[in-house]
Coordinates of C-alpha atoms in Angstrom, one line a residue:
X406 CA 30.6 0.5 4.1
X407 CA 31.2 0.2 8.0
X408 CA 29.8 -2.5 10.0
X409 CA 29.0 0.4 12.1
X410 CA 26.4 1.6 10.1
X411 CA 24.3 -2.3 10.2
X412 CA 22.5 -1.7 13.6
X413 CA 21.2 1.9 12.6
X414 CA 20.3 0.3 9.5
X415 CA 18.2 -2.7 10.6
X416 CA 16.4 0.1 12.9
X417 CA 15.1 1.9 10.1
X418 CA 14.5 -0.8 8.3
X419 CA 11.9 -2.3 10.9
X420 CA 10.3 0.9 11.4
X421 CA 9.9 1.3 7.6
X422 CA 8.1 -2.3 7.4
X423 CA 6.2 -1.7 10.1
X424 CA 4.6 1.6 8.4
X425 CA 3.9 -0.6 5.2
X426 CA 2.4 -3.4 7.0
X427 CA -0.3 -0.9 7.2
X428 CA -0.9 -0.9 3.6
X429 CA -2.2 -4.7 3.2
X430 CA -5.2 -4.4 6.3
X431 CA -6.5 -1.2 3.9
X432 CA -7.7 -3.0 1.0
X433 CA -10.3 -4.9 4.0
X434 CA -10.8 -1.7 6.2
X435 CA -12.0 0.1 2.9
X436 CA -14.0 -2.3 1.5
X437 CA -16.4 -0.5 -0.2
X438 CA -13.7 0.9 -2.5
X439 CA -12.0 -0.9 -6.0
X440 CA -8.2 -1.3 -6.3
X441 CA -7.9 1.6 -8.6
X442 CA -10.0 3.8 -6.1
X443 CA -7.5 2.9 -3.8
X444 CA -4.4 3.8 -5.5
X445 CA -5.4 6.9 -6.5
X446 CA -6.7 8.1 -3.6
X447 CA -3.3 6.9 -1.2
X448 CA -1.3 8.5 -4.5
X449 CA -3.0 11.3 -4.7
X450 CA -2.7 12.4 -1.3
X451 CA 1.2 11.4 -1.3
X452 CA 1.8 13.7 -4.3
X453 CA 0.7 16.9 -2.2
X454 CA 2.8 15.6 0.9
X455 CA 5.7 15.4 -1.4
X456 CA 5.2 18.8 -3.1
X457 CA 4.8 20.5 -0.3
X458 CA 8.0 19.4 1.3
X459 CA 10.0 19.4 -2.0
X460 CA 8.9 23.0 -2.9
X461 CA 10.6 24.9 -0.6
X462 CA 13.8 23.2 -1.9
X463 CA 13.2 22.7 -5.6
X464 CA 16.0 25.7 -6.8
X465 CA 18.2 23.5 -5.4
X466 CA 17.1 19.7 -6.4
X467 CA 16.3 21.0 -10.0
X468 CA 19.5 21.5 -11.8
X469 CA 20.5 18.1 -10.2
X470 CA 17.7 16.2 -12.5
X471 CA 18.6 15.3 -15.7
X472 CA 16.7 13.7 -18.5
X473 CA 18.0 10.1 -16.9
X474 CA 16.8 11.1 -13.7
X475 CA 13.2 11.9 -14.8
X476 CA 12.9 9.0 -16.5
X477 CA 14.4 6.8 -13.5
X478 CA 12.1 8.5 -11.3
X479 CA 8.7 7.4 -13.7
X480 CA 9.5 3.7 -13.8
X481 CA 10.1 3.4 -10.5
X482 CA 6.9 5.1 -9.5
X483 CA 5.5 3.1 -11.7
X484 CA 6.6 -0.3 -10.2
X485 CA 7.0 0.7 -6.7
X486 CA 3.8 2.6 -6.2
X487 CA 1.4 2.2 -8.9
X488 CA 1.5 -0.9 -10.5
X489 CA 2.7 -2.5 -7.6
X490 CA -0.3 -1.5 -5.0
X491 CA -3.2 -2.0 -7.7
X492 CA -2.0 -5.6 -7.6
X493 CA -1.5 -5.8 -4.2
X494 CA -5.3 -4.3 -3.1
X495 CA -6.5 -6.6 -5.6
X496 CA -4.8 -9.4 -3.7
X497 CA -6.1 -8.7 -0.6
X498 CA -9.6 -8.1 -1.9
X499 CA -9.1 -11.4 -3.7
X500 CA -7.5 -13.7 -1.6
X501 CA -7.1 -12.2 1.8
X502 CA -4.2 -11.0 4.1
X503 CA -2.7 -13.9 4.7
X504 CA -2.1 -15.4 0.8
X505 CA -0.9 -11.9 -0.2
X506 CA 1.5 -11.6 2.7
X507 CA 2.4 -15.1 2.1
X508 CA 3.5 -13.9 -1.8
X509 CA 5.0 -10.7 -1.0
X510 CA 6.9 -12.5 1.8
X511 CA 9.4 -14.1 -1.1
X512 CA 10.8 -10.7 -1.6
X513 CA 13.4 -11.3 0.5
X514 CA 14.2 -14.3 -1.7
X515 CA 13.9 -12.9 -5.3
X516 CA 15.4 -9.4 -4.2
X517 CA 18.9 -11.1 -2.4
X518 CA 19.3 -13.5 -5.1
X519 CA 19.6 -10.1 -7.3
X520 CA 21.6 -8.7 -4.7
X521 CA 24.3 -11.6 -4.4
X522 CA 25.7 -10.7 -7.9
X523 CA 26.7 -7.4 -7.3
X524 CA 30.3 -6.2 -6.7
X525 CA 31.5 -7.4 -3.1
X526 CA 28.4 -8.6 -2.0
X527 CA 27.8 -11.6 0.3
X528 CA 28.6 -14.8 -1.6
X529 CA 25.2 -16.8 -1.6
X530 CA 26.4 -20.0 -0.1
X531 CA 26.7 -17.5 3.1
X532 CA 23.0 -16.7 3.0
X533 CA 21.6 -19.9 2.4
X534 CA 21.0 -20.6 6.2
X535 CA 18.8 -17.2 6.1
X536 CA 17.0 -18.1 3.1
X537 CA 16.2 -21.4 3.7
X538 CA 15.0 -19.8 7.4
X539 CA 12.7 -17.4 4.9
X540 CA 11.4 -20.1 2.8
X541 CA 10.5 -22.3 5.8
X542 CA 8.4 -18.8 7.5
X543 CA 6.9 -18.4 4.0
X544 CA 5.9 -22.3 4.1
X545 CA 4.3 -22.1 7.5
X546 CA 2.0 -19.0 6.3
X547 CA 1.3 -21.1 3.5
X548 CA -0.1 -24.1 5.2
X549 CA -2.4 -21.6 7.5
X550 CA -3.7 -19.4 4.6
X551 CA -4.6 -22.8 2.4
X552 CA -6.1 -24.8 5.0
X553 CA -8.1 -21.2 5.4
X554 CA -9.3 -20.8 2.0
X555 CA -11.6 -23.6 1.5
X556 CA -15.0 -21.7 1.3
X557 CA -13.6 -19.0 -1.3
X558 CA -14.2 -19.8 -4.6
X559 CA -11.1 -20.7 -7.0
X560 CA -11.0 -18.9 -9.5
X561 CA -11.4 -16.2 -7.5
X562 CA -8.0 -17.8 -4.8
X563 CA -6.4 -18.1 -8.5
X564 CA -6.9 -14.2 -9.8
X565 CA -5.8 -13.4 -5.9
X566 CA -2.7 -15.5 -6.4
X567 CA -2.0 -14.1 -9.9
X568 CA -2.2 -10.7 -8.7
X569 CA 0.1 -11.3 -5.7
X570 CA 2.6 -12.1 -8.2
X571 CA 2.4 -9.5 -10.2
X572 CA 2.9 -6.9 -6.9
X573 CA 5.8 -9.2 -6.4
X574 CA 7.5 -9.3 -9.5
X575 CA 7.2 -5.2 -9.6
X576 CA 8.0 -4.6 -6.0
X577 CA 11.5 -6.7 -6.7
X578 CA 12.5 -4.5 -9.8
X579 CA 11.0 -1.5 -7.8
X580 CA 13.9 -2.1 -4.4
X581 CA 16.5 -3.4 -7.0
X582 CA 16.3 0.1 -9.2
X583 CA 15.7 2.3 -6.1
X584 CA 18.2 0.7 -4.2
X585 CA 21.1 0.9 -7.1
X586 CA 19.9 4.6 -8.0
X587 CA 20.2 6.1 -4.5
X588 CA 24.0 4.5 -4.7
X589 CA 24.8 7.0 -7.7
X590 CA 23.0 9.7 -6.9
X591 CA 25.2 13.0 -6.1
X592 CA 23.6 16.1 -4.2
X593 CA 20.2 14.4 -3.4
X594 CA 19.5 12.9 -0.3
X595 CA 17.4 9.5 -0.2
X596 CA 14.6 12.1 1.5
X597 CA 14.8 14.1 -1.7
X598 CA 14.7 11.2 -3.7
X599 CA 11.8 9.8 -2.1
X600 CA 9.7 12.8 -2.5
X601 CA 10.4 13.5 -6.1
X602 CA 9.1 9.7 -6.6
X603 CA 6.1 11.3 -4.8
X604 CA 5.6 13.7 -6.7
X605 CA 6.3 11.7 -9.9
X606 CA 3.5 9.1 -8.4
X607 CA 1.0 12.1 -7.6
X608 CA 0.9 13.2 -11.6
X609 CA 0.2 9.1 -12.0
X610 CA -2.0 8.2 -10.2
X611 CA -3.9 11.8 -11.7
X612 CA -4.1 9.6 -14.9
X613 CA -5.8 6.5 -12.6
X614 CA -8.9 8.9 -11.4
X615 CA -10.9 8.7 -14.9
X616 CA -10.9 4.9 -15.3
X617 CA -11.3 4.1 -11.3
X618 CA -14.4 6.1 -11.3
X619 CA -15.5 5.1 -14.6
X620 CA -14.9 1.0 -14.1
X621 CA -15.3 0.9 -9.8
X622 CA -18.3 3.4 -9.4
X623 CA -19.4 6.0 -7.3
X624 CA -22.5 4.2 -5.8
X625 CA -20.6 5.1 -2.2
X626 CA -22.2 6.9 0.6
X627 CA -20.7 10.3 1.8
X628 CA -19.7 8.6 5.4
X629 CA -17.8 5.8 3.2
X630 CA -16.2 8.8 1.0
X631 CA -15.6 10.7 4.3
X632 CA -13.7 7.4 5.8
X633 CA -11.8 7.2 2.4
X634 CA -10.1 10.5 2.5
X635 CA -9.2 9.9 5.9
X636 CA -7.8 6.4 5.5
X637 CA -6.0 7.7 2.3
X638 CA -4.2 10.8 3.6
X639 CA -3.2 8.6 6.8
X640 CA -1.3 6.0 4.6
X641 CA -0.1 8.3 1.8
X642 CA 1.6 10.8 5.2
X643 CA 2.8 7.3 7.5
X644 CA 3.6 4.7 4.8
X645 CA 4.4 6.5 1.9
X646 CA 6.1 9.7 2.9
X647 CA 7.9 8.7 6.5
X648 CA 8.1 5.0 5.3
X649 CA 9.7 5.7 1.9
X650 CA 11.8 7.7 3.8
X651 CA 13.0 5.2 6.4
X652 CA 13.7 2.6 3.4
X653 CA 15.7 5.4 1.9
X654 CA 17.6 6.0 4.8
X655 CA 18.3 2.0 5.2
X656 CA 19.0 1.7 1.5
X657 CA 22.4 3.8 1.9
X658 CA 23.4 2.0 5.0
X659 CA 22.9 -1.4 3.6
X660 CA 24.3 -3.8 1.4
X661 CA 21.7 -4.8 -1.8
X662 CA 21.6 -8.5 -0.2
X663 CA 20.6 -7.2 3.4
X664 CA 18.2 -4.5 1.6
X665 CA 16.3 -7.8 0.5
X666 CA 16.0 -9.4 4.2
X667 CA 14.5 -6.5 5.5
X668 CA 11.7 -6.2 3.6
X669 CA 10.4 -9.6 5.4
X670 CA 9.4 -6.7 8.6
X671 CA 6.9 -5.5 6.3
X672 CA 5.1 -9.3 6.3
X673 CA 5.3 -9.6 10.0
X674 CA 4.1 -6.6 10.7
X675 CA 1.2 -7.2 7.7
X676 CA 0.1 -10.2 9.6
X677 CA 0.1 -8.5 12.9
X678 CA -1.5 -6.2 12.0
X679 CA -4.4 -8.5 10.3
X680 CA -4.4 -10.1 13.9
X681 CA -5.3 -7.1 15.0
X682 CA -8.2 -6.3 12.7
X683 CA -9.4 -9.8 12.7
X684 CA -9.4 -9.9 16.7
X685 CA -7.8 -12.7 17.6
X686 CA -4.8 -14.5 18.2
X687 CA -2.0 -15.9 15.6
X688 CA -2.6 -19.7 15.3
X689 CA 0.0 -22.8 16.0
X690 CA 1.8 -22.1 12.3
X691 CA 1.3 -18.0 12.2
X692 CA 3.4 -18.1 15.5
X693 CA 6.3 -20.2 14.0
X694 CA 6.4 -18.9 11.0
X695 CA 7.0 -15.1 12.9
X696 CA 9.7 -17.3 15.1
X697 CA 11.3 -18.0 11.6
X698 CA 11.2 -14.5 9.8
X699 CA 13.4 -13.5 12.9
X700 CA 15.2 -15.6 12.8
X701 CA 16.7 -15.3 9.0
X702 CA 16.8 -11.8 9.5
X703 CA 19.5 -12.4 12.7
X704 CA 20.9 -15.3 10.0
X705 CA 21.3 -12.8 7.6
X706 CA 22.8 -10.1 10.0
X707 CA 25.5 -12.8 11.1
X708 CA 26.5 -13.5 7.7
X709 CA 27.2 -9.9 6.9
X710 CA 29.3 -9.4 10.2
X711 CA 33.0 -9.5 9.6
X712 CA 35.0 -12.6 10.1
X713 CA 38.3 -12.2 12.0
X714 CA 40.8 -11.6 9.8
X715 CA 38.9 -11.4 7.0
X716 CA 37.8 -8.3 4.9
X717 CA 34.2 -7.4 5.6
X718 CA 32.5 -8.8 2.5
X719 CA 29.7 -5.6 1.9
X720 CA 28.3 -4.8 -1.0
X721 CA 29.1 -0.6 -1.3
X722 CA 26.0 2.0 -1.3

C-alpha cells in the first residue's frame, strides 16, 4: 500500500463520519418512535436505495457471490446495521448523546488493538501516543456527560450504558469483518459491496416490522408518521448508502489499524451535531476533548508515515 493513497484516504474517511454523526441526533429528533421503529424504517428505505442501484448491474455481481459470500454479507448486516443501531437508538433514547458517543468513541481503541495483529501492520508501541490521545478525548466526554446525568434515573443511565456496549461490541466485529472482506474480494468494488449489504439489511430489517409494531405501537399521529418517512429515507440515502460507501472507499486505502482511528470523525461530528440540536455551545471539557480526538488522529497519521530508511510498516488491503 502507497503512502500516497493516506491523504485521499483520511478524506473519505471524515466525510464518511461526518454522514454517520447524523445517525446518533435521530433517535432525539424522532422521538415519538421505539428503537425497532427506527431501524426498520432507516433499513427499509436503504434496502430500495441499494436495489435500485445494484439492479442494473446484478448479471454481472451475481456469478461473483458464492455461498461464503452470502453468508459474509448476513452477519455483517447483522452487526453493522441491525443489531448495532437497535442498540445504539436505544442508547440515545436511554442515556443521551453524549454517554452513547462517549461509548462508541472507544472504537478506535477496541478496533486498532485488532488491527495491530495483522500482517505488517503498525507495531502497537507506535500507536500508543494516539491511543492514549483517544482515551484522554473519551475521558473528557466522560466527565461532561456524568456530571450531566444527575436528574435521570439509574437504572435507566445503566440500561443506556449496557446498550452502548452492546452497539460497541457489534460495530467493532462489524469494521473488523468488513474491513478484512473488502481485502479479498475479487471483481466487486467496495460500492458493490456496500449495496449488496444493503440489500441483505433491507430483507432484515423486513423481519423487524412485525415485532416493532407489535411491541412500540402505532398510537402516532399522521404528521409524526409523515416526519418519520422523511427522516428515514434521509439517513438510509446520506449515511447509509453515500456513507457506507465512503467507508468502503477508505477501507481499501487504509491499513486495519488507521481504519480504527477514523472512526473517532463519527464522535466528533455526533457531538457537533448534538450542539447543534441542543442550541448551544460545547462546554470547557466538550471543547478539549474535540482538541484531543484531533489530535490522535494526526498521532496516528504520523505513526503510519514512513521513517527514512525504513520500509513503510502498512498493513496491505
Amino acid at each position: 500500500m502507497s503512502s500516497k493513497n493516506i491523504p485521499l484516504g483520511l478524506a473519505f474517511g471524515m466525510a464518511a463520519g461526518a454522514l454517520w454523526g447524523l445517525v446518533f441526533v435521530v433517535p432525539d429528533v424522532a422521538n415519538h418512535f421505539g428503537p425497532l421503529q427506527l431501524s426498520a424504517g432507516r433499513y427499509l428505505a436503504y434496502g430500495v436505495f441499494a436495489l435500485a442501484l445494484l439492479a442494473p448491474h446484478w448479471r454481472r455481481i451475481a456469478p461473483l457471490l458464492g455461498r461464503r459470500e452470502w453468508i459474509a454479507l448476513a452477519w455483517l448486516s447483522l452487526l453493522g446495521n441491525i443489531l448495532y443501531y437497535v442498540l445504539l437508538a436505544s442508547a440515545v433514547q436511554m442515556g443521551g448523546v453524549a454517554m452513547t458517543s462517549l461509548v462508541i468513541g472507544f472504537l478506535p481503541v477496541t478496533v486498532t488493538i485488532i488491527g495491530s495483529r495483522s500482517k505488517g501492520a503498525v507495531p502497537l508501541p507506535r500507536l500508543m501516543p494516539s491511543l492514549a490521545l483517544s482515551v484522554a478525548g473519551i475521558a473528557c466526554i466522560a466527565w461532561e456527560a456524568l456530571g450531566r446525568a444527575s436528574s435521570a434515573s439509574f437504572l435507566t443511565q445503566i440500561g443506556g450504558f449496557a446498550c452502548a456496549v452492546g452497539a460497541l461490541v457489534s460495530w467493532t466485529g462489524f469494521a473488523v469483518g468488513n474491513s478484512r472482506w473488502l481485502a479479498r474480494l475479487d471483481g466487486l468494488s467496495g460500492h458493490d459491496w456496500s449495496l449488496l449489504i444493503g440489500v441483505m439489511t433491507g430483507a432484515q430489517a423486513l423481519l423487524l416490522v412485525p415485532p416493532a409494531l407489535l411491541w412500540e405501537g402505532m398510537g402516532q399521529t399522521a404528521r409524526d408518521w409523515l416526519m418519520f418517512a422523511g427522516v428515514c429515507t434521509g439517513i438510509a440515502l446520506l449515511s447509509s448508502i453515500i456513507g457506507n460507501g465512503l467507508w468502503n472507499r477508505m477501507s481499501r486505502l487504509l491499513p486495519l489499524t488507521m481504519v480504527g482511528q477514523m472512526i473517532l470523525f463519527e464522535t466528533l461530528f455526533a457531538l457537533l451535531y448534538g450542539f447543534l440540536w441542543e442550541k448551544r455551545w460545547p462546554t470547557m471539557f466538550e471543547g478539549l476533548a474535540i482538541v484531543l480526538v484531533c489530535a490522535s488522529v494526526l498521532s496516528c497519521l504520523a505513526a503510519h508515515r514512513p521513517r527514512e530508511g525504513h520500509a513503510p510498516l502498512l498493513a496491505e488491503h
